[in-house]
């Protein structure tokens, strides 16, 4: 008591002050479940004054179902059950106005001077439950969004496969008559024609070649996008591949007076194991661009060995020209789909903007190599790529 020498003892008034200062509702309940103390926080929580509630059974503060269950907590015979004492339990409480709200309750058992009673500490968890509900709703939405994403991905895969099949079929159907048109235009060009007729025939042939290039690029691009392209490694003569590609553009090279220099390091084997079709496709695009964008000067084509990896070698191909060059702010975009340095380039020189994209996909996605460009306006361009060969 306050008058004793025990510095830790408190009188009833001090004890009550401590109880009323607590932020949680604290209720003292006797052995039969009747309320004896109802602190300030409990009064705010339930809407009853202490005078109104004292002597009433604790069950009146709970929803009917919870009240029946909790009567067991106040049975002395239940004290041996660890589930009933000292555990936080979630129940539905009932306010004086009849409103039902969730609370968390912890029951403690006290024995003092032969008296048995309980204390209940109670917290309103309405906001917590709302937060949990929001989290659960968000989780449900995320789960549904993931399901929709997976469904959309599957649908996109099916659509992509259908697109690839369609393009492969339609590409064959288009190229067959187009090759016939090109063949007939070439035969017609070699007959006796007036100057005007020769011009028309030449335009037909050039337009047909551009259309065939466009179709081939779109089909290759579609096949790579659908992961439908595979490498076929074959013994390949590197010198012959490069000479064949240069031969494709020899008439344009001679007409412009461009000098071609080919330098393949002597320590590179004459036969390497690589996919000759795909290598030739890359070189056609890069050398073709060099020829297209170079009015005068020279084009250097070089191949060097950069590394030896067990039974494989790393080769670096470089195509350097003295052409129009590429602005620095455009160099990161030219490997993107349908991109060229600017629209005037497309109008003046033609092209689909797919050639470099296909090169990048062939080199990096299919051959696991690297490709890049270095260029200055009016100083020419250097396109390079590195691939591993056997």
CSV table of C-alpha atoms in Angstrom, one decimal:
chain,number,residue,atom,x,y,z
A,1,UNK,CA,0.0,0.0,0.0
A,2,UNK,CA,1.1,3.6,-0.4
A,3,UNK,CA,1.8,4.0,3.4
A,4,UNK,CA,4.2,1.0,3.5
A,5,UNK,CA,7.9,1.0,3.0
A,6,UNK,CA,7.6,-1.1,-0.1
A,7,UNK,CA,8.6,1.3,-2.9
A,8,UNK,CA,6.8,-0.9,-5.5
A,9,UNK,CA,3.4,-1.0,-3.8
A,10,UNK,CA,0.5,1.1,-5.1
A,11,UNK,CA,-2.9,1.8,-3.6
A,12,UNK,CA,-6.2,1.2,-5.4
A,13,UNK,CA,-6.3,4.8,-6.7
A,14,UNK,CA,-2.9,4.5,-8.3
A,15,UNK,CA,-3.9,1.1,-9.8
A,16,UNK,CA,-7.0,2.6,-11.3
A,17,UNK,CA,-5.1,5.5,-12.7
A,18,UNK,CA,-2.7,3.1,-14.5
A,19,UNK,CA,-5.7,1.0,-15.8
A,20,UNK,CA,-7.5,4.2,-17.2
A,21,UNK,CA,-4.3,5.4,-18.8
A,22,UNK,CA,-4.0,2.3,-21.0
A,23,UNK,CA,-4.6,2.7,-24.7
A,24,UNK,CA,-6.3,-0.7,-25.0
A,25,UNK,CA,-9.6,-1.6,-23.4
A,26,UNK,CA,-9.1,-3.4,-20.1
A,27,UNK,CA,-12.0,-5.2,-18.5
A,28,UNK,CA,-11.9,-7.1,-15.1
A,29,UNK,CA,-14.2,-10.1,-15.1
A,30,UNK,CA,-15.1,-12.3,-12.1
A,31,UNK,CA,-15.1,-16.1,-12.2
A,32,UNK,CA,-18.6,-16.3,-13.6
A,33,UNK,CA,-18.0,-13.8,-16.4
A,34,UNK,CA,-19.5,-10.6,-14.9
A,35,UNK,CA,-17.7,-7.3,-15.5
A,36,UNK,CA,-16.2,-5.5,-12.4
A,37,UNK,CA,-13.9,-2.9,-14.0
A,38,UNK,CA,-14.3,-1.2,-17.3
A,39,UNK,CA,-11.5,1.3,-18.1
A,40,UNK,CA,-11.8,4.5,-20.1
A,41,UNK,CA,-10.6,2.9,-23.3
A,42,UNK,CA,-13.2,0.1,-23.0
A,43,UNK,CA,-15.9,2.7,-22.5
A,44,UNK,CA,-14.9,4.5,-25.7
A,45,UNK,CA,-14.7,1.3,-27.5
A,46,UNK,CA,-18.1,-0.1,-26.6
A,47,UNK,CA,-20.1,3.1,-25.8
A,48,UNK,CA,-21.1,2.0,-22.3
A,49,UNK,CA,-20.2,3.9,-19.1
A,50,UNK,CA,-18.6,1.8,-16.4
A,51,UNK,CA,-21.7,2.3,-14.3
A,52,UNK,CA,-24.0,0.9,-17.0
A,53,UNK,CA,-21.9,-2.2,-17.7
A,54,UNK,CA,-20.6,-3.3,-14.3
A,55,UNK,CA,-22.3,-6.4,-13.0
A,56,UNK,CA,-23.3,-7.4,-16.6
A,57,UNK,CA,-22.0,-10.5,-18.3
A,58,UNK,CA,-19.1,-10.1,-20.7
A,59,UNK,CA,-21.2,-11.9,-23.3
A,60,UNK,CA,-23.3,-8.7,-23.9
A,61,UNK,CA,-20.2,-7.1,-25.5
A,62,UNK,CA,-20.0,-9.9,-28.1
A,63,UNK,CA,-21.9,-11.0,-31.1
A,64,UNK,CA,-24.2,-14.0,-30.0
A,65,UNK,CA,-22.0,-16.7,-31.5
A,66,UNK,CA,-18.8,-15.2,-29.9
A,67,UNK,CA,-20.5,-14.9,-26.6
A,68,UNK,CA,-21.4,-18.6,-26.4
A,69,UNK,CA,-17.8,-19.5,-27.2
A,70,UNK,CA,-16.2,-17.1,-24.8
A,71,UNK,CA,-18.3,-18.2,-21.8
A,72,UNK,CA,-15.8,-21.1,-21.7
A,73,UNK,CA,-13.0,-18.7,-21.0
A,74,UNK,CA,-14.4,-17.7,-17.7
A,75,UNK,CA,-14.8,-21.2,-16.4
A,76,UNK,CA,-12.2,-22.1,-13.8
A,77,UNK,CA,-12.1,-25.6,-15.1
A,78,UNK,CA,-10.8,-24.4,-18.4
A,79,UNK,CA,-7.7,-22.9,-17.0
A,80,UNK,CA,-5.6,-25.9,-17.8
A,81,UNK,CA,-6.3,-25.4,-21.5
A,82,UNK,CA,-3.5,-23.3,-23.0
A,83,UNK,CA,-5.8,-22.3,-25.9
A,84,UNK,CA,-8.1,-20.3,-23.6
A,85,UNK,CA,-5.6,-18.2,-21.5
A,86,UNK,CA,-2.9,-15.8,-22.7
A,87,UNK,CA,-3.7,-16.1,-26.4
A,88,UNK,CA,-4.8,-13.4,-28.8
A,89,UNK,CA,-8.2,-14.3,-30.1
A,90,UNK,CA,-10.1,-12.6,-32.8
A,91,UNK,CA,-13.9,-12.1,-32.2
A,92,UNK,CA,-16.8,-10.0,-33.3
A,93,UNK,CA,-17.7,-7.4,-30.6
A,94,UNK,CA,-21.0,-5.5,-30.2
A,95,UNK,CA,-21.2,-1.8,-29.6
A,96,UNK,CA,-24.0,-0.2,-27.5
A,97,UNK,CA,-25.7,1.0,-30.7
A,98,UNK,CA,-25.7,-2.6,-32.0
A,99,UNK,CA,-22.9,-2.2,-34.5
A,100,UNK,CA,-20.7,-5.3,-34.9
A,101,UNK,CA,-17.0,-4.8,-35.2
A,102,UNK,CA,-13.9,-7.0,-35.0
A,103,UNK,CA,-11.6,-6.9,-32.0
A,104,UNK,CA,-8.6,-8.9,-30.7
A,105,UNK,CA,-8.9,-10.1,-27.1
A,106,UNK,CA,-6.4,-11.5,-24.7
A,107,UNK,CA,-7.6,-13.2,-21.5
A,108,UNK,CA,-5.4,-13.3,-18.4
A,109,UNK,CA,-6.1,-15.3,-15.3
A,110,UNK,CA,-5.4,-13.9,-11.8
A,111,UNK,CA,-5.6,-15.5,-8.4
A,112,UNK,CA,-5.4,-13.0,-5.4
A,113,UNK,CA,-6.3,-13.5,-1.7
A,114,UNK,CA,-8.3,-16.6,-2.6
A,115,UNK,CA,-10.2,-14.7,-5.3
A,116,UNK,CA,-10.2,-15.8,-8.9
A,117,UNK,CA,-10.8,-13.3,-11.7
A,118,UNK,CA,-9.9,-12.6,-15.3
A,119,UNK,CA,-8.7,-9.5,-17.2
A,120,UNK,CA,-9.4,-9.0,-20.8
A,121,UNK,CA,-7.3,-6.7,-23.0
A,122,UNK,CA,-9.2,-5.6,-26.1
A,123,UNK,CA,-8.0,-3.8,-29.3
A,124,UNK,CA,-10.3,-2.6,-32.1
A,125,UNK,CA,-8.9,-4.2,-35.3
A,126,UNK,CA,-11.4,-2.7,-37.8
A,127,UNK,CA,-8.8,-0.8,-39.7
A,128,UNK,CA,-6.4,-3.8,-39.7
A,129,UNK,CA,-9.2,-6.0,-41.1
A,130,UNK,CA,-9.9,-3.4,-43.8
A,131,UNK,CA,-6.2,-3.3,-44.7
A,132,UNK,CA,-6.1,-7.1,-44.8
A,133,UNK,CA,-9.2,-7.1,-47.1
A,134,UNK,CA,-7.6,-4.5,-49.4
A,135,UNK,CA,-4.4,-6.6,-49.5
A,136,UNK,CA,-6.4,-9.8,-50.2
A,137,UNK,CA,-8.4,-8.0,-52.9
A,138,UNK,CA,-5.1,-6.7,-54.4
A,139,UNK,CA,-3.7,-10.2,-54.3
A,140,UNK,CA,-6.8,-11.5,-56.0
A,141,UNK,CA,-6.5,-8.9,-58.7
A,142,UNK,CA,-2.8,-9.6,-59.2
A,143,UNK,CA,-3.5,-13.3,-59.4
A,144,UNK,CA,-6.2,-12.6,-62.0
A,145,UNK,CA,-3.9,-10.3,-63.9
A,146,UNK,CA,-1.3,-13.0,-63.9
A,147,UNK,CA,-3.8,-15.5,-65.2
A,148,UNK,CA,-4.9,-13.1,-67.9
A,149,UNK,CA,-1.2,-12.4,-68.8
A,150,UNK,CA,-0.5,-16.1,-69.1
A,151,UNK,CA,-3.6,-16.5,-71.3
A,152,UNK,CA,-2.6,-13.6,-73.4
A,153,UNK,CA,0.9,-15.0,-73.8
A,154,UNK,CA,-0.5,-18.3,-74.8
A,155,UNK,CA,-2.8,-16.7,-77.3
A,156,UNK,CA,0.0,-14.5,-78.6
A,157,UNK,CA,2.2,-17.6,-79.1
A,158,UNK,CA,-0.6,-19.3,-81.0
A,159,UNK,CA,-1.2,-16.2,-83.1
A,160,UNK,CA,2.5,-15.9,-83.8
A,161,UNK,CA,2.8,-19.5,-84.9
A,162,UNK,CA,-0.3,-19.0,-87.2
A,163,UNK,CA,1.3,-15.8,-88.5
A,164,UNK,CA,4.6,-17.5,-89.2
A,165,UNK,CA,2.8,-20.3,-91.1
A,166,UNK,CA,0.7,-17.9,-93.0
A,167,UNK,CA,3.7,-15.8,-94.0
A,168,UNK,CA,5.7,-18.8,-95.0
A,169,UNK,CA,2.8,-20.0,-97.3
A,170,UNK,CA,1.9,-16.6,-98.7
A,171,UNK,CA,5.6,-15.8,-99.2
A,172,UNK,CA,6.1,-18.9,-101.4
A,173,UNK,CA,3.0,-18.0,-103.3
A,174,UNK,CA,4.1,-14.4,-103.9
A,175,UNK,CA,7.7,-15.1,-104.7
A,176,UNK,CA,6.9,-17.7,-107.4
A,177,UNK,CA,5.0,-15.3,-109.7
A,178,UNK,CA,7.4,-12.4,-108.8
A,179,UNK,CA,10.4,-14.4,-109.9
A,180,UNK,CA,8.5,-15.1,-113.1
A,181,UNK,CA,8.0,-11.3,-113.6
A,182,UNK,CA,11.7,-10.6,-112.9
A,183,UNK,CA,12.7,-13.4,-115.4
A,184,UNK,CA,10.5,-12.1,-118.1
A,185,UNK,CA,11.6,-8.5,-117.5
A,186,UNK,CA,15.2,-9.6,-117.9
A,187,UNK,CA,14.4,-11.4,-121.1
A,188,UNK,CA,12.5,-8.4,-122.4
A,189,UNK,CA,15.5,-6.1,-121.5
A,190,UNK,CA,17.8,-8.2,-123.7
A,191,UNK,CA,15.6,-7.8,-126.8
A,192,UNK,CA,15.6,-4.8,-129.2
A,193,UNK,CA,13.8,-2.0,-127.3
A,194,UNK,CA,13.5,1.7,-127.8
A,195,UNK,CA,15.1,3.9,-125.2
A,196,UNK,CA,11.7,4.5,-123.6
A,197,UNK,CA,10.8,0.8,-123.5
A,198,UNK,CA,14.3,0.0,-122.1
A,199,UNK,CA,13.7,2.5,-119.3
A,200,UNK,CA,10.2,1.1,-118.5
A,201,UNK,CA,11.6,-2.5,-118.5
A,202,UNK,CA,14.5,-1.5,-116.2
A,203,UNK,CA,12.0,0.2,-113.8
A,204,UNK,CA,9.9,-3.0,-113.8
A,205,UNK,CA,12.9,-5.1,-113.0
A,206,UNK,CA,14.2,-2.8,-110.2
A,207,UNK,CA,10.8,-2.5,-108.6
A,208,UNK,CA,10.4,-6.3,-108.7
A,209,UNK,CA,13.8,-6.7,-107.0
A,210,UNK,CA,12.9,-4.2,-104.3
A,211,UNK,CA,9.6,-6.0,-103.7
A,212,UNK,CA,11.4,-9.4,-103.6
A,213,UNK,CA,13.9,-8.0,-101.1
A,214,UNK,CA,11.1,-6.7,-98.9
A,215,UNK,CA,9.3,-10.0,-98.9
A,216,UNK,CA,12.4,-11.9,-98.1
A,217,UNK,CA,13.3,-9.6,-95.2
A,218,UNK,CA,9.8,-9.7,-93.8
A,219,UNK,CA,9.8,-13.5,-93.9
A,220,UNK,CA,13.2,-13.8,-92.3
A,221,UNK,CA,12.3,-11.3,-89.6
A,222,UNK,CA,9.0,-13.2,-88.9
A,223,UNK,CA,10.8,-16.5,-88.7
A,224,UNK,CA,13.5,-15.2,-86.3
A,225,UNK,CA,10.8,-13.5,-84.1
A,226,UNK,CA,9.0,-16.9,-83.9
A,227,UNK,CA,12.2,-18.7,-83.0
A,228,UNK,CA,11.7,-20.8,-86.2
A,229,UNK,CA,15.2,-20.3,-87.6
A,230,UNK,CA,18.0,-22.7,-86.8
A,231,UNK,CA,21.7,-22.6,-87.7
A,232,UNK,CA,23.0,-25.3,-90.1
A,233,UNK,CA,26.8,-25.6,-89.5
A,234,UNK,CA,28.7,-26.6,-92.6
A,235,UNK,CA,32.3,-26.5,-93.8
A,236,UNK,CA,32.5,-23.1,-95.5
A,237,UNK,CA,35.2,-21.4,-97.6
A,238,UNK,CA,35.3,-17.9,-96.1
A,239,UNK,CA,37.1,-16.4,-99.1
A,240,UNK,CA,34.5,-17.7,-101.5
A,241,UNK,CA,31.6,-16.4,-99.4
A,242,UNK,CA,33.0,-12.9,-99.4
A,243,UNK,CA,33.9,-13.0,-103.1
A,244,UNK,CA,30.4,-14.2,-104.0
A,245,UNK,CA,28.8,-11.4,-102.0
A,246,UNK,CA,31.0,-8.8,-103.6
A,247,UNK,CA,30.1,-10.3,-107.0
A,248,UNK,CA,26.4,-9.5,-106.4
A,249,UNK,CA,27.2,-5.8,-106.3
A,250,UNK,CA,30.0,-5.7,-108.8
A,251,UNK,CA,28.1,-3.8,-111.5
A,252,UNK,CA,27.1,-1.0,-109.1
A,253,UNK,CA,30.7,-1.0,-107.7
A,254,UNK,CA,32.2,-0.6,-111.1
A,255,UNK,CA,29.6,2.0,-112.2
A,256,UNK,CA,30.5,4.2,-109.2
A,257,UNK,CA,34.2,3.6,-109.5
A,258,UNK,CA,34.5,2.3,-105.9
A,259,UNK,CA,37.6,0.4,-104.9
A,260,UNK,CA,37.0,-2.9,-103.0
A,261,UNK,CA,39.7,-4.2,-100.7
A,262,UNK,CA,39.4,-7.6,-99.0
A,263,UNK,CA,41.8,-8.6,-96.2
A,264,UNK,CA,41.4,-12.0,-94.5
A,265,UNK,CA,44.2,-12.7,-91.9
A,266,UNK,CA,46.4,-15.6,-93.0
A,267,UNK,CA,46.1,-17.4,-89.7
A,268,UNK,CA,42.3,-18.0,-90.3
A,269,UNK,CA,41.7,-21.5,-91.7
A,270,UNK,CA,40.4,-21.6,-95.3
A,271,UNK,CA,37.5,-23.9,-94.2
A,272,UNK,CA,35.5,-22.9,-91.1
A,273,UNK,CA,32.3,-24.5,-89.7
A,274,UNK,CA,29.5,-22.0,-89.9
A,275,UNK,CA,26.0,-21.5,-91.4
A,276,UNK,CA,27.0,-20.2,-94.8
A,277,UNK,CA,23.5,-19.0,-95.7
A,278,UNK,CA,23.2,-16.9,-92.6
A,279,UNK,CA,26.7,-15.5,-92.8
A,280,UNK,CA,26.1,-14.6,-96.5
A,281,UNK,CA,22.8,-12.9,-95.5
A,282,UNK,CA,24.6,-10.7,-93.0
A,283,UNK,CA,27.4,-9.8,-95.4
A,284,UNK,CA,24.9,-9.0,-98.2
A,285,UNK,CA,23.1,-6.6,-95.9
A,286,UNK,CA,26.3,-4.9,-94.6
A,287,UNK,CA,28.2,-4.8,-97.9
A,288,UNK,CA,25.1,-3.9,-99.8
A,289,UNK,CA,24.6,-0.9,-97.5
A,290,UNK,CA,28.2,0.2,-97.9
A,291,UNK,CA,27.8,0.1,-101.7
A,292,UNK,CA,24.4,1.9,-101.6
A,293,UNK,CA,25.6,4.8,-99.4
A,294,UNK,CA,29.1,5.2,-100.9
A,295,UNK,CA,29.3,7.5,-104.0
A,296,UNK,CA,33.1,7.4,-104.3
A,297,UNK,CA,36.2,6.2,-102.5
A,298,UNK,CA,36.6,2.7,-101.2
A,299,UNK,CA,35.1,-0.1,-99.2
A,300,UNK,CA,37.4,-2.3,-97.0
A,301,UNK,CA,36.2,-5.8,-96.0
A,302,UNK,CA,38.4,-7.4,-93.3
A,303,UNK,CA,38.3,-10.6,-91.2
A,304,UNK,CA,40.5,-11.1,-88.2
A,305,UNK,CA,40.9,-13.7,-85.5
A,306,UNK,CA,40.3,-12.3,-82.0
A,307,UNK,CA,40.3,-15.3,-79.8
A,308,UNK,CA,40.8,-19.1,-79.7
A,309,UNK,CA,38.4,-21.0,-77.5
A,310,UNK,CA,39.3,-24.7,-77.3
A,311,UNK,CA,38.2,-26.0,-80.7
A,312,UNK,CA,36.5,-22.8,-81.7
A,313,UNK,CA,37.7,-19.4,-82.9
A,314,UNK,CA,36.3,-15.9,-82.5
A,315,UNK,CA,36.2,-13.9,-85.8
A,316,UNK,CA,35.7,-10.2,-86.2
A,317,UNK,CA,34.3,-9.0,-89.6
A,318,UNK,CA,34.6,-5.3,-90.5
A,319,UNK,CA,33.0,-3.4,-93.4
A,320,UNK,CA,34.4,0.1,-93.6
A,321,UNK,CA,33.3,2.6,-96.3
A,322,UNK,CA,33.8,6.2,-97.2
A,323,UNK,CA,30.1,6.9,-97.6
A,324,UNK,CA,27.6,9.5,-96.2
A,325,UNK,CA,28.0,8.3,-92.6
A,326,UNK,CA,25.4,8.2,-89.8
A,327,UNK,CA,24.7,10.9,-87.2
A,328,UNK,CA,25.8,9.8,-83.7
A,329,UNK,CA,22.3,10.4,-82.2
A,330,UNK,CA,20.9,7.9,-84.8
A,331,UNK,CA,23.5,5.1,-84.4
A,332,UNK,CA,21.7,3.4,-81.5
A,333,UNK,CA,18.4,3.2,-83.4
A,334,UNK,CA,19.5,1.8,-86.8
A,335,UNK,CA,19.3,-1.8,-85.6
A,336,UNK,CA,15.7,-1.3,-84.5
A,337,UNK,CA,12.8,-2.5,-86.6
A,338,UNK,CA,12.0,-0.3,-89.7
A,339,UNK,CA,14.6,2.3,-88.6
A,340,UNK,CA,17.0,4.2,-90.9
A,341,UNK,CA,19.1,7.3,-90.1
A,342,UNK,CA,16.2,9.5,-91.3
A,343,UNK,CA,13.2,9.5,-93.6
A,344,UNK,CA,15.1,11.2,-96.4
A,345,UNK,CA,17.4,8.2,-96.5
A,346,UNK,CA,14.5,5.9,-97.2
A,347,UNK,CA,13.2,8.2,-99.9
A,348,UNK,CA,16.5,8.7,-101.6
A,349,UNK,CA,18.1,5.2,-101.3
A,350,UNK,CA,15.1,2.9,-100.7
A,351,UNK,CA,15.1,0.0,-98.3
A,352,UNK,CA,12.7,-1.4,-95.6
A,353,UNK,CA,14.7,-0.7,-92.5
A,354,UNK,CA,14.6,-4.4,-91.7
A,355,UNK,CA,18.0,-5.4,-93.0
A,356,UNK,CA,20.1,-4.3,-90.0
A,357,UNK,CA,17.5,-5.6,-87.6
A,358,UNK,CA,17.8,-9.0,-89.2
A,359,UNK,CA,21.6,-8.8,-89.0
A,360,UNK,CA,21.4,-8.0,-85.3
A,361,UNK,CA,19.0,-10.9,-84.7
A,362,UNK,CA,21.1,-13.3,-86.7
A,363,UNK,CA,24.4,-12.3,-85.0
A,364,UNK,CA,23.2,-11.8,-81.5
A,365,UNK,CA,20.1,-14.0,-81.1
A,366,UNK,CA,21.0,-16.9,-83.4
A,367,UNK,CA,24.9,-16.9,-83.4
A,368,UNK,CA,25.3,-15.5,-79.8
A,369,UNK,CA,27.7,-12.8,-81.1
A,370,UNK,CA,27.8,-9.0,-81.1
A,371,UNK,CA,27.3,-6.3,-83.8
A,372,UNK,CA,27.9,-2.6,-83.8
A,373,UNK,CA,28.7,0.5,-85.8
A,374,UNK,CA,31.1,3.5,-85.7
A,375,UNK,CA,30.4,6.4,-88.0
A,376,UNK,CA,30.9,10.1,-88.6
A,377,UNK,CA,28.8,12.3,-91.0
A,378,UNK,CA,30.5,12.5,-94.4
A,379,UNK,CA,33.4,10.4,-93.1
A,380,UNK,CA,32.0,7.0,-93.7
A,381,UNK,CA,30.9,4.1,-91.5
A,382,UNK,CA,32.4,1.0,-90.0
A,383,UNK,CA,30.1,-1.9,-89.4
A,384,UNK,CA,31.5,-4.8,-87.4
A,385,UNK,CA,30.3,-8.1,-86.0
A,386,UNK,CA,31.9,-10.9,-84.0
A,387,UNK,CA,30.9,-14.5,-84.1
A,388,UNK,CA,32.3,-17.8,-82.9
A,389,UNK,CA,33.1,-20.5,-85.5
A,390,UNK,CA,34.6,-24.0,-85.4
